[in-house]
Coordinates of C-alpha atoms and ligand atoms in Angstrom, one line a residue:
M1 CA 115.9 126.0 83.8
K2 CA 115.0 124.6 87.2
N3 CA 116.4 121.3 87.9
K4 CA 113.6 118.8 88.1
N5 CA 115.3 115.7 89.4
I6 CA 115.2 115.7 93.2
L7 CA 114.4 112.0 94.0
Y8 CA 112.9 110.8 97.3
I9 CA 112.7 107.1 98.1
V10 CA 109.9 106.5 100.5
I11 CA 110.2 103.4 102.7
P12 CA 107.5 102.4 105.3
C13 CA 109.1 100.5 108.3
Y14 CA 107.3 98.5 110.9
N15 CA 109.6 96.7 113.3
E16 CA 112.5 96.6 110.8
E17 CA 115.5 97.1 113.1
A18 CA 117.0 93.9 111.7
V19 CA 117.1 95.2 108.1
L20 CA 117.6 98.9 108.3
K21 CA 121.4 99.0 108.5
E22 CA 121.8 96.8 105.5
T23 CA 119.1 98.7 103.6
T24 CA 120.8 102.0 104.4
K25 CA 124.2 100.7 103.2
R26 CA 122.9 99.5 99.9
L27 CA 120.8 102.5 99.2
K28 CA 123.6 104.9 100.1
K29 CA 125.7 103.3 97.5
K30 CA 122.9 103.5 95.0
M31 CA 122.2 107.2 95.8
K32 CA 125.8 108.1 95.5
S33 CA 126.2 106.4 92.1
L34 CA 123.0 108.1 90.8
M35 CA 124.3 111.5 92.0
E36 CA 127.7 110.9 90.4
Q37 CA 126.1 110.1 87.1
K38 CA 124.1 113.3 87.5
I39 CA 120.9 111.3 87.1
I40 CA 119.4 112.8 90.3
S41 CA 120.0 116.0 92.2
K42 CA 122.3 116.2 95.3
K43 CA 119.2 117.2 97.3
S44 CA 117.8 113.7 96.8
K45 CA 117.1 111.6 99.9
V46 CA 115.8 108.4 101.3
M47 CA 112.8 108.9 103.6
Y48 CA 112.0 106.2 106.2
V49 CA 108.5 106.2 107.6
N50 CA 108.4 104.7 111.0
D51 CA 104.9 103.1 111.3
G52 CA 104.7 102.9 115.1
S53 CA 107.3 100.2 115.5
K54 CA 107.7 98.5 118.8
D55 CA 111.4 97.9 118.5
K56 CA 114.3 100.3 118.0
T57 CA 113.4 101.2 114.4
W58 CA 112.9 104.9 115.1
D59 CA 116.0 105.3 117.1
L60 CA 117.9 103.7 114.3
I61 CA 116.3 106.1 111.7
E62 CA 117.3 109.1 113.8
E63 CA 120.8 107.8 114.2
I64 CA 121.1 107.2 110.4
H65 CA 119.7 110.7 109.7
K66 CA 122.4 112.2 112.0
K67 CA 125.2 110.3 110.4
E68 CA 124.2 110.1 106.7
E69 CA 123.6 113.1 104.5
Y70 CA 121.0 111.5 102.2
F71 CA 118.8 109.9 104.8
T72 CA 115.8 111.4 106.6
G73 CA 112.6 110.1 108.3
I74 CA 109.2 110.8 109.7
T75 CA 107.4 108.9 112.5
L76 CA 103.7 108.3 112.9
S77 CA 101.9 108.6 116.2
C78 CA 101.2 104.8 116.2
N79 CA 100.9 101.8 113.9
K80 CA 98.6 102.8 111.1
G81 CA 99.3 100.0 108.6
H82 CA 101.5 99.7 105.6
Q83 CA 99.2 101.6 103.2
N84 CA 98.7 104.6 105.5
A85 CA 102.4 104.7 106.4
L86 CA 103.2 104.7 102.7
L87 CA 100.7 107.5 102.0
A88 CA 102.1 109.6 104.9
G89 CA 105.6 109.2 103.4
L90 CA 104.4 110.0 99.8
M91 CA 102.5 113.1 100.9
T92 CA 105.4 114.4 103.0
A93 CA 108.1 113.6 100.3
K94 CA 106.2 115.4 97.6
N95 CA 106.8 118.6 99.4
Y96 CA 110.5 118.3 98.8
A97 CA 110.9 116.1 95.7
D98 CA 110.0 116.0 92.0
I99 CA 110.2 112.2 91.7
I100 CA 109.2 109.8 94.4
I101 CA 109.9 106.0 94.4
S102 CA 108.3 103.8 97.1
M103 CA 109.6 100.4 98.2
D104 CA 109.7 98.1 101.1
A105 CA 112.3 98.2 103.9
D106 CA 113.5 94.6 103.3
L107 CA 114.9 95.3 99.8
Q108 CA 112.8 92.5 98.3
D109 CA 112.3 95.0 95.5
D110 CA 115.4 95.1 93.4
I111 CA 117.1 98.5 93.7
E112 CA 119.0 97.9 90.5
V113 CA 116.0 98.8 88.4
I114 CA 115.9 102.4 89.8
E115 CA 118.0 103.7 86.9
E116 CA 115.6 102.1 84.4
M117 CA 112.6 103.7 86.3
L118 CA 114.2 107.1 86.2
E119 CA 115.1 106.6 82.5
K120 CA 111.5 105.8 81.6
H121 CA 110.3 108.8 83.6
K122 CA 112.8 111.1 81.8
E123 CA 111.4 109.8 78.5
G124 CA 108.1 111.3 79.5
V125 CA 105.9 109.0 81.7
E126 CA 104.6 110.2 85.0
M127 CA 104.4 106.7 86.6
V128 CA 106.6 103.6 86.4
Y129 CA 105.3 100.3 88.0
G130 CA 107.8 97.7 89.2
V131 CA 106.5 94.3 88.2
R132 CA 107.8 90.9 89.4
S133 CA 109.0 88.9 86.5
S134 CA 108.9 85.7 88.4
R135 CA 108.3 84.4 91.9
K136 CA 111.0 81.8 92.0
K137 CA 112.1 83.0 95.4
D138 CA 108.6 83.0 97.0
T139 CA 107.3 80.0 98.8
F140 CA 104.8 77.9 96.9
F141 CA 102.1 79.1 99.2
K142 CA 102.9 82.8 98.8
K143 CA 103.1 82.4 95.0
I144 CA 99.7 80.7 94.8
T145 CA 97.9 83.1 97.1
A146 CA 99.5 86.2 95.7
E147 CA 98.9 85.3 92.0
G148 CA 95.4 84.1 92.8
F149 CA 94.8 87.5 94.5
Y150 CA 95.7 89.4 91.3
K151 CA 93.6 87.2 89.1
F152 CA 90.6 87.4 91.5
M153 CA 90.9 91.2 91.8
K154 CA 90.9 91.4 88.0
G155 CA 87.8 89.2 87.9
M156 CA 86.1 91.4 90.4
G157 CA 86.7 94.4 88.1
V158 CA 89.4 96.1 90.1
N159 CA 92.0 97.6 87.7
I160 CA 95.4 96.7 89.1
V161 CA 98.7 96.0 87.4
Y162 CA 99.4 92.2 87.5
N163 CA 102.2 91.3 90.0
H164 CA 102.8 94.9 90.9
A165 CA 102.9 95.7 94.6
D166 CA 104.1 99.1 96.0
Y167 CA 107.4 99.4 94.2
R168 CA 106.8 102.3 91.9
L169 CA 107.9 105.7 90.7
A170 CA 105.5 108.6 90.6
S171 CA 106.1 112.2 89.8
K172 CA 105.1 115.0 92.1
K173 CA 102.3 115.7 89.6
V174 CA 100.7 112.3 90.2
L175 CA 101.0 112.6 94.0
D176 CA 99.3 116.0 93.9
E177 CA 96.4 114.3 92.3
L178 CA 96.6 111.4 94.8
E179 CA 96.0 113.9 97.5
N180 CA 92.5 114.4 96.2
Y181 CA 91.6 110.7 96.8
Q182 CA 90.4 111.0 100.4
E183 CA 89.3 107.4 101.1
V184 CA 90.0 105.8 104.4
N185 CA 90.0 102.3 103.0
L186 CA 93.2 102.8 101.2
F187 CA 94.4 100.4 98.5
L188 CA 97.1 102.4 96.7
R189 CA 97.8 99.9 93.9
G190 CA 94.2 100.2 92.8
I191 CA 94.2 104.0 93.0
F192 CA 97.3 104.8 90.9
P193 CA 95.9 103.2 87.7
L194 CA 92.7 105.3 88.4
I195 CA 94.7 108.5 88.4
G196 CA 95.5 107.5 84.9
F197 CA 98.6 109.4 83.6
P198 CA 100.7 107.6 81.0
S199 CA 102.7 104.8 82.7
E200 CA 105.4 102.2 82.0
I201 CA 106.4 98.9 83.5
V202 CA 109.9 97.7 84.6
Y203 CA 110.4 94.0 85.4
Y204 CA 112.6 92.8 88.3
E205 CA 113.3 89.6 90.2
R206 CA 111.9 89.7 93.7
H207 CA 114.5 88.7 96.3
E208 CA 114.1 87.0 99.6
R209 CA 113.7 89.2 102.6
F210 CA 117.3 89.2 103.9
A211 CA 116.4 89.6 107.6
G212 CA 113.4 89.9 109.9
V213 CA 110.0 88.3 109.3
S214 CA 107.2 89.2 107.0
K215 CA 104.8 91.8 108.5
Y216 CA 102.0 90.3 106.3
P217 CA 100.8 87.1 107.8
L218 CA 97.9 85.3 106.0
K219 CA 95.3 87.1 108.0
K220 CA 96.5 90.6 107.1
M221 CA 96.8 89.4 103.4
L222 CA 93.2 88.2 103.4
N223 CA 92.1 91.5 105.0
F224 CA 94.0 93.4 102.4
A225 CA 92.5 91.5 99.5
W226 CA 89.0 91.9 101.0
D227 CA 89.6 95.7 101.4
G228 CA 90.8 95.9 97.9
I229 CA 87.7 94.3 96.5
T230 CA 85.1 96.1 98.6
S231 CA 86.8 99.5 98.2
F232 CA 86.9 99.3 94.4
S233 CA 84.2 97.1 93.1
I234 CA 80.4 96.7 93.6
K235 CA 80.4 93.4 91.9
P236 CA 79.6 91.5 95.1
L237 CA 76.5 93.6 95.5
R238 CA 75.5 92.8 91.9
F239 CA 76.1 89.2 92.6
I240 CA 73.6 89.3 95.5
T241 CA 71.0 90.8 93.2
G242 CA 71.7 88.1 90.6
L243 CA 71.4 85.4 93.3
G244 CA 68.1 86.8 94.5
F245 CA 66.8 86.8 91.0
I246 CA 67.7 83.2 90.4
I247 CA 66.2 82.1 93.7
T248 CA 63.0 83.9 92.9
I249 CA 62.7 81.9 89.7
L250 CA 63.5 78.7 91.5
S251 CA 60.9 79.4 94.1
V252 CA 58.2 79.5 91.4
L253 CA 59.3 76.0 90.3
V254 CA 59.2 74.9 94.0
L255 CA 55.7 76.2 94.2
F256 CA 54.6 74.2 91.2
Y257 CA 56.3 71.1 92.6
S258 CA 54.7 71.4 96.0
L259 CA 51.3 71.9 94.4
I260 CA 51.7 68.8 92.4
V261 CA 52.8 66.9 95.5
K262 CA 49.7 68.2 97.4
I263 CA 47.4 67.1 94.6
I264 CA 48.8 63.7 94.5
G265 CA 48.3 63.6 98.2
S266 CA 51.7 62.7 99.7
A267 CA 52.6 66.0 101.1
I268 CA 54.2 64.7 104.3
S269 CA 57.1 63.3 102.3
G270 CA 58.1 66.9 101.5
W271 CA 59.3 67.6 105.0
T272 CA 63.0 67.0 104.2
F273 CA 62.7 69.3 101.2
I274 CA 61.2 72.1 103.3
V275 CA 63.8 71.8 106.0
C276 CA 66.6 71.9 103.4
S277 CA 65.0 74.9 101.7
I278 CA 64.8 76.9 104.9
W279 CA 68.4 76.3 105.7
L280 CA 69.6 77.1 102.2
V281 CA 67.6 80.3 101.8
G282 CA 68.4 81.3 105.4
G283 CA 72.1 80.8 104.6
I284 CA 72.0 82.8 101.5
E285 CA 70.1 85.6 103.1
M286 CA 72.6 85.8 105.9
L287 CA 75.5 85.8 103.5
S288 CA 73.9 88.5 101.5
L289 CA 73.2 90.6 104.6
G290 CA 76.8 90.1 105.6
I291 CA 78.2 91.4 102.3
I292 CA 75.8 94.4 102.4
G293 CA 76.8 95.0 106.0
E294 CA 80.4 95.1 104.8
Y295 CA 79.7 97.9 102.5
I296 CA 77.7 99.8 105.1
G297 CA 80.7 99.4 107.4
K298 CA 82.8 101.0 104.7
I299 CA 80.4 103.9 104.3
Y300 CA 80.4 104.3 108.0
N301 CA 84.2 104.6 108.1
E302 CA 84.4 106.9 105.1
T303 CA 81.8 109.3 106.3
K304 CA 83.8 109.9 109.5
R305 CA 86.6 111.4 107.4
R306 CA 89.1 110.7 110.1
P307 CA 92.8 111.5 109.3
R308 CA 94.5 108.4 107.9
Y309 CA 97.8 109.1 109.6
I310 CA 99.3 111.5 112.1
I311 CA 102.9 112.5 111.7
A312 CA 104.5 112.8 115.2
K313 CA 107.8 114.1 113.9
N314 CA 109.5 115.0 110.6
L315 CA 113.3 115.0 110.6
E316 CA 113.2 117.3 107.6
E317 CA 111.8 120.1 109.7
E318 CA 114.3 120.2 112.4
Ligands
UDP401 N1 104.8 97.7 107.0 C1 104.4 98.9 107.7 N2 103.3 98.8 108.5 C2 102.7 97.6 108.8 C3 103.1 96.4 108.2 C4 104.2 96.5 107.3 O1 104.9 99.9 107.4 O2 101.7 97.6 109.6 C5 105.9 97.8 106.1 C6 107.1 96.8 106.4 O3 108.0 97.4 107.3 C7 107.7 96.7 105.0 C8 106.5 96.8 104.0 O4 105.5 97.4 104.8 O5 108.6 97.7 104.7 C9 106.1 95.4 103.5 O6 106.0 94.5 104.5 P1 106.6 93.0 104.4 O7 107.9 93.0 103.8 O8 106.5 92.4 105.8 O9 105.5 92.3 103.5 P2 105.7 91.1 102.4 O10 106.9 91.5 101.6 O11 106.0 89.9 103.3 O12 104.5 91.0 101.7
MG402 MG1 108.7 92.1 102.2

């Protein structure tokens, strides 16, 4: 029987020179122990994806690849963003591996649950989601915004796993299916549940980033949430239709009101009301147009079918 347990751990890295050495040290230990226990094949590797870093990240990755047996990497032509870098890594890794785990470079995701993930996969599920059991280590602000994000997404009808980011195990089978999802506005944590194979959850404590700074400032986070909603849900469009409906009914009432005012003969006093109405309706119209424009923008980007990432170099193919 063919051995089906080559594991690749895919890690997107953007300006991560401060953490790579430590990450490599800890993962090396983990890989060795997994191999010794014969849980994974000796052909297993950690694959770093350099997402157009401006610091020494890629030099470090090349150096690590030369020195360490179980480490490899690819580099993208320029910075393409976390999700695209992750996709590039997943699509490359699946050519060599049977099982692929993705995680962040800063080891905020607890690598001690990898065994549990592999165990669950062995028992027969194709996907295992890593879910944060608590957010004790997060700042108050991060906790509120992040948990609000998941709740809001759910409310908007996007099917995502609560408190699950991009720490997950997926089999090659799942990733072969992922390849058919050709969207440019990539929101991976929304796509995996859509692929829909049986899945399991493992819980872990999220650690603090041990070095370097977050590459997700508030602006990027808001963009990410907005992309997640508009790529997966047409609820905002429905909301506009609903709003238009309500305003139409209201305008009939306003018509009656203004007729009554006219009959009574004190029409001039309605001036304030008219000015307010114009602003209100104008505002709503503009907002609605904006949301519609957002979707048209998405269609525009999707129809171009541009590649989502370009791999400049793959250390596996040298
Ligand atoms: N990342 C990336 N490209 C980017 C931004 C981030 O590859 O444009 C990587 C980053 O190196 C890290 C992961 O995505 O491995 C998550 O980023 P970070 O830890 O900064 O996010 P946070 O944990 O603060 O949400
Ligand atoms: Mg992080």
